[in-house]
mmCIF file of C-alpha atoms in Angstrom:
data_model
loop_
_atom_site.group_PDB
_atom_site.id
_atom_site.type_symbol
_atom_site.label_atom_id
_atom_site.label_comp_id
_atom_site.label_asym_id
_atom_site.label_seq_id
_atom_site.Cartn_x
_atom_site.Cartn_y
_atom_site.Cartn_z
ATOM 1 C CA THR A 1 258.749 -3.430 99.280
ATOM 2 C CA TRP A 2 257.854 -3.267 102.910
ATOM 3 C CA ALA A 3 261.559 -3.536 103.811
ATOM 4 C CA GLY A 4 262.369 -0.485 101.655
ATOM 5 C CA ILE A 5 259.531 1.528 103.166
ATOM 6 C CA PHE A 6 260.706 0.513 106.648
ATOM 7 C CA GLU A 7 264.266 1.687 105.840
ATOM 8 C CA ASP A 8 263.125 4.994 104.303
ATOM 9 C CA ARG A 9 261.010 5.888 107.310
ATOM 10 C CA LEU A 10 263.079 4.545 110.183
ATOM 11 C CA ARG A 11 266.542 4.514 108.603
ATOM 12 C CA ARG A 12 266.880 0.939 109.639
ATOM 13 C CA LYS A 13 267.426 -2.137 107.571
ATOM 14 C CA VAL A 14 265.394 -5.290 107.920
ATOM 15 C CA TYR A 15 267.138 -8.596 107.551
ATOM 16 C CA ALA A 16 265.334 -11.970 106.942
ATOM 17 C CA THR A 17 267.218 -14.219 109.331
ATOM 18 C CA PRO A 18 266.509 -17.922 109.804
ATOM 19 C CA LYS A 19 264.877 -17.167 113.165
ATOM 20 C CA SER A 20 262.556 -14.537 111.749
ATOM 21 C CA TYR A 21 261.655 -16.930 108.994
ATOM 22 C CA LEU A 22 260.895 -19.648 111.471
ATOM 23 C CA ASP A 23 258.864 -17.167 113.502
ATOM 24 C CA LEU A 24 256.931 -16.332 110.352
ATOM 25 C CA ILE A 25 256.241 -19.987 109.711
ATOM 26 C CA GLY A 26 255.162 -20.469 113.382
ATOM 27 C CA LEU A 27 252.798 -17.489 113.139
ATOM 28 C CA TYR A 28 251.349 -18.874 109.948
ATOM 29 C CA LEU A 29 250.773 -22.279 111.515
ATOM 30 C CA GLU A 30 249.164 -20.687 114.582
ATOM 31 C CA MET A 31 246.814 -18.633 112.417
ATOM 32 C CA TYR A 32 246.044 -21.711 110.313
ATOM 33 C CA GLU A 33 245.029 -23.752 113.336
ATOM 34 C CA GLU A 34 242.891 -20.891 114.644
ATOM 35 C CA LYS A 35 241.039 -20.498 111.349
ATOM 36 C CA LYS A 36 240.696 -24.242 111.007
ATOM 37 C CA SER A 37 239.109 -24.445 114.484
ATOM 38 C CA GLU A 38 236.701 -21.630 113.608
ATOM 39 C CA LYS A 39 235.686 -23.363 110.396
ATOM 40 C CA THR A 40 235.211 -26.708 112.178
ATOM 41 C CA MET A 41 233.024 -25.047 114.853
ATOM 42 C CA ALA A 42 230.983 -23.271 112.189
ATOM 43 C CA GLN A 43 230.576 -26.554 110.296
ATOM 44 C CA ARG A 44 229.473 -28.376 113.461
ATOM 45 C CA ARG A 45 226.996 -25.623 114.305
ATOM 46 C CA LEU A 46 225.623 -25.760 110.794
ATOM 47 C CA SER A 47 225.231 -29.547 111.015
ATOM 48 C CA VAL A 48 223.461 -29.354 114.399
ATOM 49 C CA GLY A 49 221.265 -26.534 113.112
ATOM 50 C CA LEU A 50 220.283 -28.572 110.067
ATOM 51 C CA GLU A 51 219.489 -31.544 112.342
ATOM 52 C CA LYS A 52 217.356 -29.374 114.634
ATOM 53 C CA LEU A 53 215.679 -27.850 111.616
ATOM 54 C CA ASN A 54 214.822 -31.303 110.286
ATOM 55 C CA ASP A 55 213.508 -32.342 113.723
ATOM 56 C CA ALA A 56 211.435 -29.164 113.929
ATOM 57 C CA ASN A 57 210.031 -29.761 110.451
ATOM 58 C CA ALA A 58 209.128 -33.342 111.406
ATOM 59 C CA THR A 59 207.487 -32.119 114.608
ATOM 60 C CA VAL A 60 205.533 -29.510 112.683
ATOM 61 C CA ALA A 61 204.350 -32.178 110.263
ATOM 62 C CA ASP A 62 203.304 -34.469 113.131
ATOM 63 C CA LEU A 63 201.473 -31.642 114.899
ATOM 64 C CA LYS A 64 199.653 -30.652 111.719
ATOM 65 C CA GLU A 65 198.661 -34.265 111.154
ATOM 66 C CA SER A 66 197.533 -34.608 114.788
ATOM 67 C CA ILE A 67 195.489 -31.394 114.651
ATOM 68 C CA THR A 68 193.923 -32.454 111.367
ATOM 69 C CA ALA A 69 193.006 -35.850 112.844
ATOM 70 C CA MET A 70 191.497 -34.229 115.957
ATOM 71 C CA GLN A 71 189.094 -31.985 114.076
ATOM 72 C CA PRO A 72 186.552 -34.671 112.991
ATOM 73 C CA VAL A 73 186.789 -36.311 116.428
ATOM 74 C CA LEU A 74 186.051 -32.986 118.106
ATOM 75 C CA ALA A 75 183.168 -32.347 115.737
ATOM 76 C CA GLN A 76 181.700 -35.829 116.336
ATOM 77 C CA LYS A 77 182.091 -35.520 120.106
ATOM 78 C CA LYS A 78 180.313 -32.144 120.011
ATOM 79 C CA VAL A 79 177.417 -33.688 118.063
ATOM 80 C CA GLU A 80 177.190 -36.573 120.551
ATOM 81 C CA THR A 81 177.288 -34.178 123.510
ATOM 82 C CA ASP A 82 174.577 -31.965 122.023
ATOM 83 C CA GLU A 83 172.379 -35.016 121.372
ATOM 84 C CA LEU A 84 172.910 -36.246 124.935
ATOM 85 C CA ILE A 85 171.944 -32.851 126.322
ATOM 86 C CA VAL A 86 168.636 -33.054 124.434
ATOM 87 C CA VAL A 87 167.975 -36.609 125.642
ATOM 88 C CA VAL A 88 168.889 -35.809 129.261
ATOM 89 C CA THR A 89 166.654 -32.726 129.236
ATOM 90 C CA GLU A 90 163.765 -34.777 127.828
ATOM 91 C CA GLU A 91 164.216 -37.615 130.340
ATOM 92 C CA LYS A 92 164.471 -35.138 133.227
ATOM 93 C CA GLY A 93 161.144 -33.685 132.131
ATOM 94 C CA LYS A 94 159.583 -37.161 132.151
ATOM 95 C CA ALA A 95 161.070 -37.878 135.571
ATOM 96 C CA SER A 96 159.698 -34.591 136.926
ATOM 97 C CA LYS A 97 156.185 -35.438 135.715
ATOM 98 C CA GLU A 98 156.459 -38.957 137.149
ATOM 99 C CA GLN A 99 157.587 -37.523 140.489
ATOM 100 C CA GLU A 100 154.552 -35.234 140.599
ATOM 101 C CA ILE A 101 152.216 -38.155 139.861
ATOM 102 C CA VAL A 102 153.888 -40.389 142.455
ATOM 103 C CA ALA A 103 153.813 -37.594 145.050
ATOM 104 C CA LYS A 104 150.047 -37.210 144.547
ATOM 105 C CA GLU A 105 149.558 -40.985 144.772
ATOM 106 C CA GLU A 106 151.642 -41.107 147.945
ATOM 107 C CA ALA A 107 149.471 -38.383 149.484
ATOM 108 C CA VAL A 108 146.321 -40.359 148.590
ATOM 109 C CA VAL A 109 147.718 -43.605 150.000
ATOM 110 C CA LYS A 110 148.858 -41.784 153.140
ATOM 111 C CA ALA A 111 145.332 -40.427 153.614
ATOM 112 C CA GLN A 112 143.893 -43.927 153.101
ATOM 113 C CA ALA A 113 146.313 -45.364 155.635
ATOM 114 C CA ALA A 114 145.295 -42.656 158.119
ATOM 115 C CA ALA A 115 141.601 -43.517 157.549
ATOM 116 C CA VAL A 116 142.267 -47.233 158.109
ATOM 117 C CA LYS A 117 144.201 -46.461 161.292
ATOM 118 C CA GLU A 118 141.432 -44.202 162.554
ATOM 119 C CA VAL A 119 138.726 -46.857 162.093
ATOM 120 C CA LYS A 120 141.027 -49.564 163.450
ATOM 121 C CA ASP A 121 141.901 -47.498 166.529
ATOM 122 C CA ASP A 122 138.208 -46.783 167.086
ATOM 123 C CA ALA A 123 137.389 -50.502 166.940
ATOM 124 C CA GLN A 124 140.306 -51.315 169.212
ATOM 125 C CA ALA A 125 139.140 -48.677 171.698
ATOM 126 C CA ASP A 126 135.743 -50.412 171.876
ATOM 127 C CA LEU A 127 137.396 -53.798 172.326
ATOM 128 C CA ASP A 128 139.621 -52.373 175.054
ATOM 129 C CA VAL A 129 136.448 -51.756 177.051
ATOM 130 C CA ALA A 130 135.483 -55.448 176.994
ATOM 131 C CA MET A 131 138.898 -57.104 177.155
ATOM 132 C CA PRO A 132 139.797 -56.205 180.779
ATOM 133 C CA ALA A 133 136.582 -57.805 182.043
ATOM 134 C CA LEU A 134 137.182 -60.853 179.841
ATOM 135 C CA GLU A 135 140.773 -61.219 180.991
ATOM 136 C CA LYS A 136 139.706 -60.763 184.596
ATOM 137 C CA SER A 137 137.066 -63.506 184.245
ATOM 138 C CA LEU A 138 139.566 -65.889 182.622
ATOM 139 C CA LYS A 139 142.017 -65.200 185.425
ATOM 140 C CA ALA A 140 139.251 -65.993 187.923
ATOM 141 C CA LEU A 141 138.568 -69.277 186.104
ATOM 142 C CA ASP A 142 142.261 -70.125 186.374
ATOM 143 C CA GLN A 143 141.929 -69.898 190.148
ATOM 144 C CA LEU A 144 139.182 -72.526 190.205
ATOM 145 C CA ASP A 145 139.989 -76.212 190.661
ATOM 146 C CA LYS A 146 138.066 -79.475 190.854
ATOM 147 C CA LYS A 147 137.387 -78.885 194.532
ATOM 148 C CA ASP A 148 135.542 -75.633 193.721
ATOM 149 C CA ILE A 149 133.486 -77.335 191.012
ATOM 150 C CA THR A 150 132.694 -80.229 193.353
ATOM 151 C CA GLU A 151 131.465 -77.671 195.880
ATOM 152 C CA ILE A 152 128.822 -76.445 193.409
ATOM 153 C CA LYS A 153 127.830 -79.997 192.376
ATOM 154 C CA ALA A 154 127.379 -80.918 196.024
ATOM 155 C CA PHE A 155 124.324 -78.669 196.348
ATOM 156 C CA VAL A 156 121.147 -80.756 196.414
ATOM 157 C CA LYS A 157 119.145 -77.585 196.090
ATOM 158 C CA PRO A 158 121.526 -74.771 195.091
ATOM 159 C CA PRO A 159 121.086 -71.223 196.401
ATOM 160 C CA PRO A 160 119.081 -68.997 194.040
ATOM 161 C CA LEU A 161 122.041 -67.010 192.755
ATOM 162 C CA VAL A 162 124.141 -70.149 192.252
ATOM 163 C CA MET A 163 121.255 -71.650 190.274
ATOM 164 C CA MET A 164 120.915 -68.406 188.288
ATOM 165 C CA THR A 165 124.654 -68.494 187.503
ATOM 166 C CA MET A 166 124.522 -72.084 186.271
ATOM 167 C CA GLU A 167 121.459 -71.305 184.155
ATOM 168 C CA ALA A 168 123.380 -68.463 182.483
ATOM 169 C CA VAL A 169 126.369 -70.767 181.928
ATOM 170 C CA CYS A 170 124.128 -73.477 180.450
ATOM 171 C CA VAL A 171 122.479 -70.940 178.126
ATOM 172 C CA LEU A 172 125.892 -70.016 176.695
ATOM 173 C CA LEU A 173 126.927 -73.671 176.381
ATOM 174 C CA GLY A 174 123.642 -74.538 174.655
ATOM 175 C CA GLU A 175 122.453 -76.848 177.430
ATOM 176 C CA LYS A 176 119.169 -77.098 179.355
ATOM 177 C CA THR A 177 118.841 -74.743 182.298
ATOM 178 C CA ASP A 178 117.618 -77.190 184.985
ATOM 179 C CA TRP A 179 119.808 -78.302 187.878
ATOM 180 C CA ASP A 180 120.287 -81.848 186.552
ATOM 181 C CA ALA A 181 121.632 -80.465 183.277
ATOM 182 C CA ALA A 182 123.823 -78.030 185.217
ATOM 183 C CA LYS A 183 125.338 -80.857 187.302
ATOM 184 C CA LYS A 184 125.975 -82.806 184.099
ATOM 185 C CA VAL A 185 127.836 -79.797 182.694
ATOM 186 C CA LEU A 186 129.874 -79.496 185.895
ATOM 187 C CA THR A 187 130.735 -83.207 185.745
ATOM 188 C CA ASP A 188 132.508 -82.751 182.412
ATOM 189 C CA THR A 189 136.271 -82.919 183.090
ATOM 190 C CA GLN A 190 136.817 -80.365 180.309
ATOM 191 C CA PHE A 191 134.303 -77.907 181.781
ATOM 192 C CA LEU A 192 136.788 -75.163 182.716
ATOM 193 C CA ASP A 193 138.761 -75.608 179.502
ATOM 194 C CA LYS A 194 135.547 -75.203 177.504
ATOM 195 C CA LEU A 195 134.860 -71.921 179.263
ATOM 196 C CA LYS A 196 138.427 -70.668 178.690
ATOM 197 C CA LYS A 197 138.397 -71.631 174.998
ATOM 198 C CA PHE A 198 134.776 -70.627 174.448
ATOM 199 C CA ASP A 199 134.128 -69.165 170.982
ATOM 200 C CA LYS A 200 133.072 -65.719 172.151
ATOM 201 C CA ASP A 201 132.918 -64.347 168.594
ATOM 202 C CA ASN A 202 130.160 -66.720 167.449
ATOM 203 C CA ILE A 203 127.597 -66.832 170.243
ATOM 204 C CA PRO A 204 124.101 -67.465 168.809
ATOM 205 C CA ALA A 205 121.773 -64.459 169.000
ATOM 206 C CA PRO A 206 119.022 -66.366 170.948
ATOM 207 C CA ALA A 207 121.594 -67.329 173.589
ATOM 208 C CA LEU A 208 122.730 -63.725 173.926
ATOM 209 C CA LYS A 209 119.127 -62.573 174.264
ATOM 210 C CA LYS A 210 118.491 -65.064 177.100
ATOM 211 C CA LEU A 211 121.836 -64.154 178.729
ATOM 212 C CA GLU A 212 120.871 -60.488 178.714
ATOM 213 C CA ARG A 213 117.852 -61.240 180.912
ATOM 214 C CA TYR A 214 120.178 -62.653 183.561
ATOM 215 C CA VAL A 215 122.841 -59.951 183.568
ATOM 216 C CA ALA A 216 120.158 -57.255 183.637
ATOM 217 C CA LYS A 217 119.037 -58.399 187.109
ATOM 218 C CA ASP A 218 120.383 -56.262 189.929
ATOM 219 C CA GLU A 219 121.086 -59.249 192.167
ATOM 220 C CA TYR A 220 123.067 -61.054 189.458
ATOM 221 C CA GLN A 221 126.391 -59.420 190.247
ATOM 222 C CA PRO A 222 129.674 -61.284 190.904
ATOM 223 C CA ASP A 223 130.179 -59.840 194.379
ATOM 224 C CA VAL A 224 126.582 -60.675 195.381
ATOM 225 C CA VAL A 225 126.844 -64.180 193.917
ATOM 226 C CA GLY A 226 130.163 -64.615 195.740
ATOM 227 C CA ASN A 227 128.324 -64.382 199.047
ATOM 228 C CA GLN A 228 126.697 -67.707 198.222
ATOM 229 C CA SER A 229 129.607 -69.426 196.411
ATOM 230 C CA LYS A 230 133.180 -68.450 195.537
ATOM 231 C CA ALA A 231 133.209 -70.724 192.495
ATOM 232 C CA ALA A 232 129.851 -69.370 191.293
ATOM 233 C CA LYS A 233 131.271 -65.836 191.551
ATOM 234 C CA SER A 234 133.971 -66.692 188.984
ATOM 235 C CA LEU A 235 131.378 -68.277 186.695
ATOM 236 C CA CYS A 236 129.171 -65.195 187.071
ATOM 237 C CA MET A 237 132.088 -62.983 186.114
ATOM 238 C CA TRP A 238 132.598 -65.123 183.002
ATOM 239 C CA THR A 239 128.971 -64.788 181.897
ATOM 240 C CA HIS A 240 129.071 -61.019 182.431
ATOM 241 C CA ALA A 241 132.305 -60.860 180.402
ATOM 242 C CA MET A 242 130.681 -62.833 177.563
ATOM 243 C CA ASP A 243 127.710 -60.441 177.582
ATOM 244 C CA THR A 244 129.921 -57.325 177.568
ATOM 245 C CA TYR A 245 132.191 -58.719 174.873
ATOM 246 C CA SER A 246 129.305 -59.756 172.614
ATOM 247 C CA LYS A 247 127.729 -56.280 172.861
ATOM 248 C CA VAL A 248 131.029 -54.581 172.096
ATOM 249 C CA ALA A 249 131.770 -57.058 169.312
ATOM 250 C CA LYS A 250 128.382 -56.309 167.796
ATOM 251 C CA GLU A 251 129.326 -52.640 167.589
ATOM 252 C CA VAL A 252 132.861 -53.432 166.517
ATOM 253 C CA GLU A 253 131.918 -55.907 163.777
ATOM 254 C CA PRO A 254 130.881 -53.238 161.223
ATOM 255 C CA LYS A 255 134.047 -51.342 162.060
ATOM 256 C CA LYS A 256 136.135 -54.481 161.565
ATOM 257 C CA ALA A 257 134.411 -55.045 158.240
ATOM 258 C CA LYS A 258 135.120 -51.428 157.336
ATOM 259 C CA VAL A 259 138.757 -51.883 158.357
ATOM 260 C CA ALA A 260 138.990 -55.006 156.173
ATOM 261 C CA GLU A 261 137.433 -53.159 153.226
ATOM 262 C CA LEU A 262 139.649 -50.119 153.647
ATOM 263 C CA THR A 263 142.699 -52.337 154.172
ATOM 264 C CA GLU A 264 141.993 -54.146 150.922
ATOM 265 C CA GLN A 265 141.660 -50.809 149.130
ATOM 266 C CA LEU A 266 144.854 -49.618 150.814
ATOM 267 C CA ASN A 267 146.723 -52.761 149.728
ATOM 268 C CA LYS A 268 145.599 -52.256 146.132
ATOM 269 C CA ALA A 269 146.582 -48.590 146.309
ATOM 270 C CA ASN A 270 149.973 -49.528 147.766
ATOM 271 C CA ALA A 271 150.495 -52.086 145.001
ATOM 272 C CA ALA A 272 149.638 -49.503 142.334
ATOM 273 C CA LEU A 273 151.850 -46.958 144.072
ATOM 274 C CA LYS A 274 154.695 -49.484 144.205
ATOM 275 C CA GLU A 275 154.436 -49.985 140.444
ATOM 276 C CA LYS A 276 154.596 -46.243 139.844
ATOM 277 C CA GLN A 277 157.467 -45.846 142.300
ATOM 278 C CA ASP A 278 159.356 -48.618 140.507
ATOM 279 C CA ALA A 279 158.642 -46.953 137.155
ATOM 280 C CA LEU A 280 159.830 -43.627 138.567
ATOM 281 C CA GLN A 281 162.981 -45.236 139.914
ATOM 282 C CA ALA A 282 163.651 -46.750 136.496
ATOM 283 C CA VAL A 283 163.329 -43.295 134.908
ATOM 284 C CA LEU A 284 165.573 -41.754 137.592
ATOM 285 C CA ASP A 285 168.162 -44.490 137.067
ATOM 286 C CA LYS A 286 168.031 -43.852 133.326
ATOM 287 C CA VAL A 287 168.456 -40.112 133.891
ATOM 288 C CA HIS A 288 171.402 -40.782 136.214
ATOM 289 C CA THR A 289 173.030 -43.023 133.601
ATOM 290 C CA LEU A 290 172.489 -40.440 130.859
ATOM 291 C CA GLU A 291 173.839 -37.650 133.066
ATOM 292 C CA GLN A 292 176.944 -39.735 133.728
ATOM 293 C CA GLN A 293 177.319 -40.364 129.998
ATOM 294 C CA LEU A 294 176.900 -36.641 129.340
ATOM 295 C CA LEU A 295 179.490 -35.792 131.979
ATOM 296 C CA ASP A 296 181.919 -38.325 130.499
ATOM 297 C CA SER A 297 181.279 -36.928 127.007
ATOM 298 C CA GLN A 298 181.829 -33.350 128.195
ATOM 299 C CA ASN A 299 185.028 -34.350 129.988
ATOM 300 C CA GLU A 300 186.255 -36.138 126.863
ATOM 301 C CA SER A 301 185.409 -33.099 124.726
ATOM 302 C CA ALA A 302 187.251 -30.841 127.152
ATOM 303 C CA ARG A 303 190.269 -33.153 127.042
ATOM 304 C CA LEU A 304 190.294 -33.171 123.230
ATOM 305 C CA VAL A 305 189.944 -29.375 123.086
ATOM 306 C CA TYR A 306 192.805 -29.000 125.548
ATOM 307 C CA GLU A 307 194.994 -31.364 123.518
ATOM 308 C CA ALA A 308 194.088 -29.509 120.298
ATOM 309 C CA GLU A 309 194.936 -26.139 121.847
ATOM 310 C CA LEU A 310 198.154 -27.565 123.240
ATOM 311 C CA ALA A 311 199.059 -28.906 119.788
ATOM 312 C CA GLU A 312 198.274 -25.520 118.222
ATOM 313 C CA ALA A 313 200.524 -23.777 120.734
ATOM 314 C CA ARG A 314 203.338 -26.265 120.100
ATOM 315 C CA LEU A 315 202.870 -25.839 116.359
ATOM 316 C CA LYS A 316 203.184 -22.071 116.725
ATOM 317 C CA ARG A 317 206.374 -22.390 118.792
ATOM 318 C CA ALA A 318 207.771 -24.927 116.333
ATOM 319 C CA GLY A 319 207.090 -22.498 113.465
ATOM 320 C CA ILE A 320 208.985 -19.763 115.260
ATOM 321 C CA LEU A 321 211.870 -22.153 115.877
ATOM 322 C CA THR A 322 211.909 -23.217 112.228
ATOM 323 C CA VAL A 323 212.052 -19.613 111.040
ATOM 324 C CA GLY A 324 214.803 -18.874 113.517
ATOM 325 C CA LEU A 325 216.885 -21.869 112.400
ATOM 326 C CA ALA A 326 216.356 -21.116 108.747
#
């Protein structure tokens, strides 16, 4: 026994006293509790490990299912994106051709507008020659009153230049050119208003021809006529203005007709251009919509790819964890 071996080696006896027995029992109980605690800890760790392993397995299954479900969606989204790229490229080509056509049309219309402006400016330049004289004569008429008209009517035998002035006025008004007819014209209370509102654009050709014989005379000038009568000077200015305007209008009339013709052509060209511009805008709007759809599709594809890669990475880490737990 161990007691005999102890005695042989150390020459000492070992006695089993109640205290040593109790100490033995205490040591046993202490070792029992220690081993029990170790076993409980190991059991708890095993239980937690099994729980984590089950969770990892469930996660792996979910990730595999998710990745499997993503594959057809990714494939379909790729097909849709590829189809959109083809459509967008085709529509951009159409838009480019439409833009070229519209640009050429715009250049043509711009040239037509420039031609209309050129002819119009030319006609206006001619009219600008006559208008100052016309405006000056109308302003002179505004300065006349009944007293000035009465002054002319009071002549029993008017001075030659006053008579010449009234003859020219009567020619334009379509009246006889004798003094009695002239006084009758002057008696009309609307005489000055008739001169101010006279239809200068539609003077009969015979009247203009007769008027030209008067204004061609050297002595028939407003300043010269004014020496004989202030009122007659204003009337003389008016007849000269009518003559100048009619001559300018005669030259301007073909230009005005040309402006009208070119303007009509320009309006038609602008209308046609507007239709093409609207068609182009419709194509551009369509291209913009398709580009936005393509961008959305590409963004969605990128999101799905990212989620798939993320799931793959998580699946890989979950596999490592599963192996480690097992």
